[in-house]
Short mmCIF file of C-alpha atoms and ligand atoms in Angstrom, two decimals:
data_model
loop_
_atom_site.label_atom_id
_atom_site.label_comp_id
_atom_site.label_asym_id
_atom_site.label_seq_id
_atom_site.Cartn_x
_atom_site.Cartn_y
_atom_site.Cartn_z
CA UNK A 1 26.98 -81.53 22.68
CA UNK A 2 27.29 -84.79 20.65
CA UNK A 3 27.72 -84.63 17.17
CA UNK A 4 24.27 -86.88 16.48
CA UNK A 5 22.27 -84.21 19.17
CA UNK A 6 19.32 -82.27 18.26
CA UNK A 7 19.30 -78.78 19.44
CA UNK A 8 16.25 -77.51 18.21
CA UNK A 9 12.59 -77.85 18.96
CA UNK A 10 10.16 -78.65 16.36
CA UNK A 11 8.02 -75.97 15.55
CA UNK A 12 6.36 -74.78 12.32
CA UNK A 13 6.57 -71.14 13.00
CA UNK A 14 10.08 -70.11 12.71
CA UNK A 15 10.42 -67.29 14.73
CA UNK A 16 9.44 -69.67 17.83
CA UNK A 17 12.08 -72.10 16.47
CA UNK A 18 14.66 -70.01 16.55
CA UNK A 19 14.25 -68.54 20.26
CA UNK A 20 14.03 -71.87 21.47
CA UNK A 21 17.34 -72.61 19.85
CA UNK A 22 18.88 -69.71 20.98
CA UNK A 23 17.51 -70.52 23.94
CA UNK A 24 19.21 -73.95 24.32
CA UNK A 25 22.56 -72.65 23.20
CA UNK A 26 22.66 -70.14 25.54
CA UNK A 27 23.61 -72.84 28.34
CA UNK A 28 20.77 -74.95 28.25
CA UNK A 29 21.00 -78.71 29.32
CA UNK A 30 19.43 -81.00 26.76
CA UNK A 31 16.16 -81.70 27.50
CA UNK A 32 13.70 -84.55 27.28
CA UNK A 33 11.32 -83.13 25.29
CA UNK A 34 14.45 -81.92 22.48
CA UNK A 35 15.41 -85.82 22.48
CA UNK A 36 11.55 -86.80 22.14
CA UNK A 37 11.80 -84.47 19.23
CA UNK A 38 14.49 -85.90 17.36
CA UNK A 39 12.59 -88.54 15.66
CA UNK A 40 10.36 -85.87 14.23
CA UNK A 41 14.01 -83.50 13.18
CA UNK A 42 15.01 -86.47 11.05
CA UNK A 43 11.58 -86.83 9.58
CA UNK A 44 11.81 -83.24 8.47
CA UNK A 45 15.36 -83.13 7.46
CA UNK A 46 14.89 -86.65 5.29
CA UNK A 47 11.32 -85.04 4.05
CA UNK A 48 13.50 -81.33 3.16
CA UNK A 49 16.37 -83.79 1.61
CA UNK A 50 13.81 -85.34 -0.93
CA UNK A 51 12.30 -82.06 -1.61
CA UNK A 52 15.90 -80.50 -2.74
CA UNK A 53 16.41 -83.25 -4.81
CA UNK A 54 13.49 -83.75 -6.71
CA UNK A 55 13.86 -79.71 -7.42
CA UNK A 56 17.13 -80.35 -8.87
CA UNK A 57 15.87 -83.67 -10.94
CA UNK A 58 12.58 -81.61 -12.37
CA UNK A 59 14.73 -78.16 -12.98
CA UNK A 60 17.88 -80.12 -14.10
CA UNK A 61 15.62 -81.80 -16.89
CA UNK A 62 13.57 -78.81 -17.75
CA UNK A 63 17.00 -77.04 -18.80
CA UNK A 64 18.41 -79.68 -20.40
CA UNK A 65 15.33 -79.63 -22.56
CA UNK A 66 15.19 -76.15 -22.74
CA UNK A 67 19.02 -75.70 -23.69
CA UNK A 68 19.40 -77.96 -26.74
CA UNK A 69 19.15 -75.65 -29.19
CA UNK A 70 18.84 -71.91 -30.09
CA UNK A 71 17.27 -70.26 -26.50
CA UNK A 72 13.79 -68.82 -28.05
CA UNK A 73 11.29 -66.60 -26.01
CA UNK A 74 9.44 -70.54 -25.66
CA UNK A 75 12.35 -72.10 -23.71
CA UNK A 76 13.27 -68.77 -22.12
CA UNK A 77 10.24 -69.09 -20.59
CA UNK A 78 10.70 -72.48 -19.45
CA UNK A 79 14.18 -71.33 -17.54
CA UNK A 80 12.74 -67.89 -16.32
CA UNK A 81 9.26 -69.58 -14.56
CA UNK A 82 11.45 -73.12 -13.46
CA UNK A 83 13.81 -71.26 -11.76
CA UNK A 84 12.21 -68.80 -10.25
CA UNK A 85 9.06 -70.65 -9.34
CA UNK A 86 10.74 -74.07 -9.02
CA UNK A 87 13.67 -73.42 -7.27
CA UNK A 88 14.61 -70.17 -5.85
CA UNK A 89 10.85 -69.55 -4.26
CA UNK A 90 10.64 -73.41 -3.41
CA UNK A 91 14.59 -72.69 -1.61
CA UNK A 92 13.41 -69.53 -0.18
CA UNK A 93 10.09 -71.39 1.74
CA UNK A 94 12.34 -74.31 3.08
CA UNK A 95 15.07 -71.46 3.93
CA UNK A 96 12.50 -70.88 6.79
CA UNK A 97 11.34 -74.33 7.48
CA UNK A 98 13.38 -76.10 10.74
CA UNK A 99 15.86 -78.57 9.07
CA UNK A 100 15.98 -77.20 6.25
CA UNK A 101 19.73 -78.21 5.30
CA UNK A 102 21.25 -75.07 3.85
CA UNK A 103 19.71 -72.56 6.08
CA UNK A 104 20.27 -74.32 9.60
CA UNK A 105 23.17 -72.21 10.46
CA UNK A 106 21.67 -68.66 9.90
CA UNK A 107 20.06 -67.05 12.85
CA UNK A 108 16.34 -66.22 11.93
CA UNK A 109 17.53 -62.43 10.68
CA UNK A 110 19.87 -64.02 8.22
CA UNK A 111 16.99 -66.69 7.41
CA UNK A 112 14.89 -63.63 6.90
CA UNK A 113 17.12 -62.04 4.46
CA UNK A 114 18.02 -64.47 2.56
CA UNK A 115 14.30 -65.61 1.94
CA UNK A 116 13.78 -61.88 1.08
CA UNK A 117 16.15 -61.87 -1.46
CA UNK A 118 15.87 -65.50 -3.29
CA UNK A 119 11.86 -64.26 -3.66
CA UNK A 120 12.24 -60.66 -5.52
CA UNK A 121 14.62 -62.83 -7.20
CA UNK A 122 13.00 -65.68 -7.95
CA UNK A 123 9.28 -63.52 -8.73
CA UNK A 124 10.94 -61.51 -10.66
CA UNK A 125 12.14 -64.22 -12.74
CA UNK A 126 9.08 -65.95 -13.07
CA UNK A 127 6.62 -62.60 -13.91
CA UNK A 128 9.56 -62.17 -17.10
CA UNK A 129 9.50 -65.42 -17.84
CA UNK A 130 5.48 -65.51 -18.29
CA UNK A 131 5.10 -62.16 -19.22
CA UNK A 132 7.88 -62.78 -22.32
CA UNK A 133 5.71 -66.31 -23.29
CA UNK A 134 2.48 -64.45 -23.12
CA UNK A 135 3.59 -61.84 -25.07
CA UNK A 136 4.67 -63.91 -27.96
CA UNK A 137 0.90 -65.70 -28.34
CA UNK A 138 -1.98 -63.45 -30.44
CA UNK A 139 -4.56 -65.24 -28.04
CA UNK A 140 -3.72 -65.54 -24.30
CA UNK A 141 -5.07 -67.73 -21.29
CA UNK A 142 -6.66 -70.23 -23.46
CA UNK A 143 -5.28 -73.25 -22.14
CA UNK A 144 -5.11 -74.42 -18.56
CA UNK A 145 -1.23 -74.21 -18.45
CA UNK A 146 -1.45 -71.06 -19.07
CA UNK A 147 -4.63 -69.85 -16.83
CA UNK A 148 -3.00 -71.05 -13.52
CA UNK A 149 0.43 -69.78 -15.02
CA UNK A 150 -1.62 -66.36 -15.01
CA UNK A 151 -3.00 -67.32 -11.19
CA UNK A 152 0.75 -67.71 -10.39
CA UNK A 153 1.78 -65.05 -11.34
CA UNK A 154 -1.01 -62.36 -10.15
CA UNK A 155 -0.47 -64.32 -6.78
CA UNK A 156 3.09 -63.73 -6.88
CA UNK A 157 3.07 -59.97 -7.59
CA UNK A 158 0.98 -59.57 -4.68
CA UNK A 159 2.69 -61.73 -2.24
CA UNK A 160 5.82 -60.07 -2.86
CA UNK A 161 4.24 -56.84 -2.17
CA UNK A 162 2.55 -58.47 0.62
CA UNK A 163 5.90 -59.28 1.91
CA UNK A 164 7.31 -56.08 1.90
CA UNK A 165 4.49 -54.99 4.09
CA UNK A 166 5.53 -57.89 6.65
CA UNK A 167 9.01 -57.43 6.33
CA UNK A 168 8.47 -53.53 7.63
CA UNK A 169 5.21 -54.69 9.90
CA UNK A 170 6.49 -52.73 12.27
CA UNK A 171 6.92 -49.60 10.15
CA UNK A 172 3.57 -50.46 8.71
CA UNK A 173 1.84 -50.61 12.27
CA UNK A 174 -0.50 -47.55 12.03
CA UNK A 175 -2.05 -48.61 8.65
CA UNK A 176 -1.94 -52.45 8.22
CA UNK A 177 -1.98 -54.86 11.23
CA UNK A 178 1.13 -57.12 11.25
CA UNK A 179 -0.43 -60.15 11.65
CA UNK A 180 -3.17 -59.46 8.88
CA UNK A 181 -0.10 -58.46 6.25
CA UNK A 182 1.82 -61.63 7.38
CA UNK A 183 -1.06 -64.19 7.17
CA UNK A 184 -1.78 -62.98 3.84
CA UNK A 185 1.78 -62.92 2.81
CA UNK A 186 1.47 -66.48 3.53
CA UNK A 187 -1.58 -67.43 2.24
CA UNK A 188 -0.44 -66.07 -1.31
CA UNK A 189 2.40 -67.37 -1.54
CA UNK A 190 1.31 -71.04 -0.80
CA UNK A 191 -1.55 -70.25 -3.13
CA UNK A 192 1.21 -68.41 -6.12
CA UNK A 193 3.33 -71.83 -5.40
CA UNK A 194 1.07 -74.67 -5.63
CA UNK A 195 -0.42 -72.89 -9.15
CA UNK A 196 2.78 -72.57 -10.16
CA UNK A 197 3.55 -76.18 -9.79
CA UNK A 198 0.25 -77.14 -11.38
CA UNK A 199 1.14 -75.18 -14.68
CA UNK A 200 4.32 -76.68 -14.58
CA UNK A 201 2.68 -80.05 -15.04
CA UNK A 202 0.16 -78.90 -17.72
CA UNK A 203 3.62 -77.91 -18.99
CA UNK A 204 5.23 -81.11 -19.08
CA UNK A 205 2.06 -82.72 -20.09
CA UNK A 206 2.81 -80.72 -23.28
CA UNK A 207 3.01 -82.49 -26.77
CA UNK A 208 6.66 -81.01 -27.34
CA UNK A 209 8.11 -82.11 -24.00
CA UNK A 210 6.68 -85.59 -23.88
CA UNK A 211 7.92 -86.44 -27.43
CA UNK A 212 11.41 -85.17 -26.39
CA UNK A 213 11.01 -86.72 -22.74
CA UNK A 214 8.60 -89.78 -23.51
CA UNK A 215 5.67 -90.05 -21.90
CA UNK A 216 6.57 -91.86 -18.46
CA UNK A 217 9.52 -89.30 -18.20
CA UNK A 218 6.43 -86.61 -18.35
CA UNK A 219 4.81 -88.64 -15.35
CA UNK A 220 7.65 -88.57 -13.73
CA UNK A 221 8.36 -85.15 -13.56
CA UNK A 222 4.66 -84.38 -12.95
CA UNK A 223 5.07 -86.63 -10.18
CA UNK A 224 8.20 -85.07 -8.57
CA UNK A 225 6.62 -81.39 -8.82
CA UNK A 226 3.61 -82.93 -7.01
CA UNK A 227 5.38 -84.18 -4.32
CA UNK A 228 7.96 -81.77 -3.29
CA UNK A 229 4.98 -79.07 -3.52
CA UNK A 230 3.03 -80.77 -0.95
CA UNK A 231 6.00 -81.23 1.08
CA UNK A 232 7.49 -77.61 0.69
CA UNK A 233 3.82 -76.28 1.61
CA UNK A 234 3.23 -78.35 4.88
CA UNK A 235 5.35 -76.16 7.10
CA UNK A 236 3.82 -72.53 6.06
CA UNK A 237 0.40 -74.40 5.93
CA UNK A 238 0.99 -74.59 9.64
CA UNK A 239 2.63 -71.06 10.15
CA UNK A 240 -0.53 -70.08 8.32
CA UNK A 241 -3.00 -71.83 10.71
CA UNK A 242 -1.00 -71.41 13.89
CA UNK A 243 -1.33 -67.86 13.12
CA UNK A 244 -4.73 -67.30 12.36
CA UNK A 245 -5.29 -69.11 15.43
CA UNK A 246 -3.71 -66.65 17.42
CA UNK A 247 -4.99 -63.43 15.90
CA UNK A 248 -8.55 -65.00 15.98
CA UNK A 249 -8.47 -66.29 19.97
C1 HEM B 301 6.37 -73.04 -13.67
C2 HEM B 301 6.59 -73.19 -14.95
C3 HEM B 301 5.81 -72.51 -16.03
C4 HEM B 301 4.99 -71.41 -15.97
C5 HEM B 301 4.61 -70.57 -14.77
C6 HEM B 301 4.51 -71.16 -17.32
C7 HEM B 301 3.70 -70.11 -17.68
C8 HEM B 301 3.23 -69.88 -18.96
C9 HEM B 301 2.46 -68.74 -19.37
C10 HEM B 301 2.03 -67.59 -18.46
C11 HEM B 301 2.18 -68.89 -20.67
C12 HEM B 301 1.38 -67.91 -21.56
C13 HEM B 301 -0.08 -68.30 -21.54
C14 HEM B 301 -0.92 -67.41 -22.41
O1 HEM B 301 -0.54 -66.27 -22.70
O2 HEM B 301 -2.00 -67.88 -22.81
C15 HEM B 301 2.75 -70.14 -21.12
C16 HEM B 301 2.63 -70.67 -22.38
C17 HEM B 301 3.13 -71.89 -22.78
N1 HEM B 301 3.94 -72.73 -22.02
FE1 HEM B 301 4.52 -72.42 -20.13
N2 HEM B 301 5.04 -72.12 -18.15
C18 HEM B 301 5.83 -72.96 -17.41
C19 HEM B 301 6.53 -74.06 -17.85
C20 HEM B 301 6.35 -74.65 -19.09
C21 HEM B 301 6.92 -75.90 -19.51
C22 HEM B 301 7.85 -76.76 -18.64
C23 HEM B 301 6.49 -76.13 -20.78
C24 HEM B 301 6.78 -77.27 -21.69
C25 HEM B 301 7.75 -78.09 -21.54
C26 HEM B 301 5.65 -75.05 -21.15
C27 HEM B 301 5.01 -74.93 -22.35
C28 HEM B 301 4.22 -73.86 -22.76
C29 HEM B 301 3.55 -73.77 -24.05
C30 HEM B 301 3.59 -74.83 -25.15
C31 HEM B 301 2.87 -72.53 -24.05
C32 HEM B 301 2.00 -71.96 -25.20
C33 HEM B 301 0.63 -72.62 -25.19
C34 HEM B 301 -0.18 -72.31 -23.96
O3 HEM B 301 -0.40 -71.14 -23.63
O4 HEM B 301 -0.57 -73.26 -23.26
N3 HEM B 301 5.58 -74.15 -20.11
N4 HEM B 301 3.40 -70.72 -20.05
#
C-alpha cells in the first residue's frame, strides 16, 4: 500500500471502524469508497491534531500557573481536575475516535484498554482534585465554577461505573442490557466532559488567573477549552446517536 493510502473507513462507532480495517488488511484491494473517504480521514486527523494541541497549550499554562510557587490544596486542585479532566479523559475519548494519532496502531482491544485505564485514571484524578478544593471552602457550590465542577464530577463517578458495566456487558447480560449500559456510559461522559470544560473556563475567568495571565490570555484559554471540547465530543455524539438508533428501530 502507498505510504499516503488510507486504509480505514470513516465511521463514528469504533467497533465498526475497526472490522472494516481489519477487514481491508486482511487482503483487501483498495476500494473506491476508502479513497472517497480520504478527504474526510484528513479532516479528522487535522481536526484530532488541533484538539491535542490546544490540550497541551490550555494544560501546559494551567501548570505553569499552578507551579510557581508553594503547591497549596488551591493549585493542587488546578493540576488534579486539568489533568484528569483536560487531558487524560479528553486522550482517552480521541483514543477511540478514527484518526486519532496516538491510538491508530492499536487494534480496538488495545484501544479499549487503554481508554479504560487513562479514565479510572484520569476520574480519579479529577474527583481528588475537587473533592481536596471543596473541602478546603466553609461554604460549597456557591459559585458557578464550582456548581458544574460538582456536575462534573457526580457525572464522572457514574460514568466510570457506567463503564465498568459496558466493559463486562456481556457478563452483565442477565441484569442490564448492553446497549442501555453503553449508551449511558456515553451519554455521561460527554455530559461529565463538556461541564468539566465549562468550570474550567469559570476557572480561568477567575480574578487570580487573569491578573497572572491578563485578560486576553484568559480568553484565550477559554477559547481553546471551547473548541477542542466541541471537537473531542463530535465523534461519541455520533456513537451516541448511531446507537440509540439501533436499539430504538
Ligand atoms: C477542570 C478544571 C477544574 C475543576 C473541575 C474545578 C473544580 C472546582 C471545585 C469542585 C471547586 C469547589 C467548589 C465548592 O466547593 O464550592 C473549585 C473551587 C475553586 N476553583 Fe476550581 N476547578 C477547576 C479549575 C480551576 C482553575 C483553572 C481555577 C483558576 C485558575 C480554579 C479556581 C477555583 C477557585 C478560585 C475556587 C474557589 C471559589 C469557588 O468555589 O468558585 N479552578 N473548583
Amino acid at each position: 500500500m502507498p505510504p499516503n493510502a488510507t486504509d480505514t473507513d470513516f465511521n463514528a462507532d469504533p467497533e465498526i471502524n475497526i472490522n472494516n480495517s481489519k477487514h481491508i488488511n486482511h487482503g483487501q484491494q483498495i476500494t473506491k469508497e476508502n479513497t472517497n473517504n480520504y478527504a474526510l480521514n484528513i479532516f479528522q486527523s487535522s481536526m484530532n491534531l488541533l484538539a491535542h494541541i490546544l490540550i497541551g497549550a490550555v494544560v501546559g499554562v494551567s501548570i505553569i500557573y499552578s507551579f510557581r510557587g508553594e503547591l497549596s490544596a488551591f493549585y493542587l486542585h488546578i493540576v488534579l481536575c486539568v489533568i484528569g479532566y483536560q487531558l487524560l479523559m479528553a486522550e482517552a475519548i480521541i483514543g477511540l475516535c478514527p484518526n486519532s494519532g496516538w491510538a491508530d496502531s492499536l487494534t480496538f482491544v488495545d484501544k479499549r484498554r487503554a481508554h479504560t485505564v487513562m479514565q479510572v485514571v484520569g476520574s480519579a484524578l479529577a474527583i481528588a482534585g475537587s473533592i481536596i478544593m471543596a473541602l478546603t471552602k466553609s461554604v460549597n457550590w456557591d459559585t458557578l465554577h464550582g456548581q458544574f465542577g460538582l456536575v462534573a464530577m457526580v457525572f464522572t463517578a457514574v460514568s466510570l461505573v457506567n463503564g465498568l458495566t459496558s466493559l463486562y456487558a456481556y457478563e452483565f447480560r442477565k441484569c442490564l442490557s448492553g446497549n442501555l449500559s453503553k449508551i449511558t456510559h456515553i451519554c455521561f461522559g460527554i455530559v461529565a466532559f463538556v461541564t468539566s470544560g465549562i468550570s474550567l473556563c469559570y476557572g480561568f475567568d477567575k480574578g487570580g488567573f487573569r491578573n497572572w495571565a491578563t485578560p486576553p490570555l484568559a480568553y484565550t484559554m477559554m477559547g481553546f477549552t471551547a473548541c477542542f471540547t466541541f471537537i473531542i465530543i463530535i465523534n461519541p455524539t455520533i456513537t451516541f446517536f448511531n446507537k440509540s438508533i439501533r436499539v430504538f428501530k
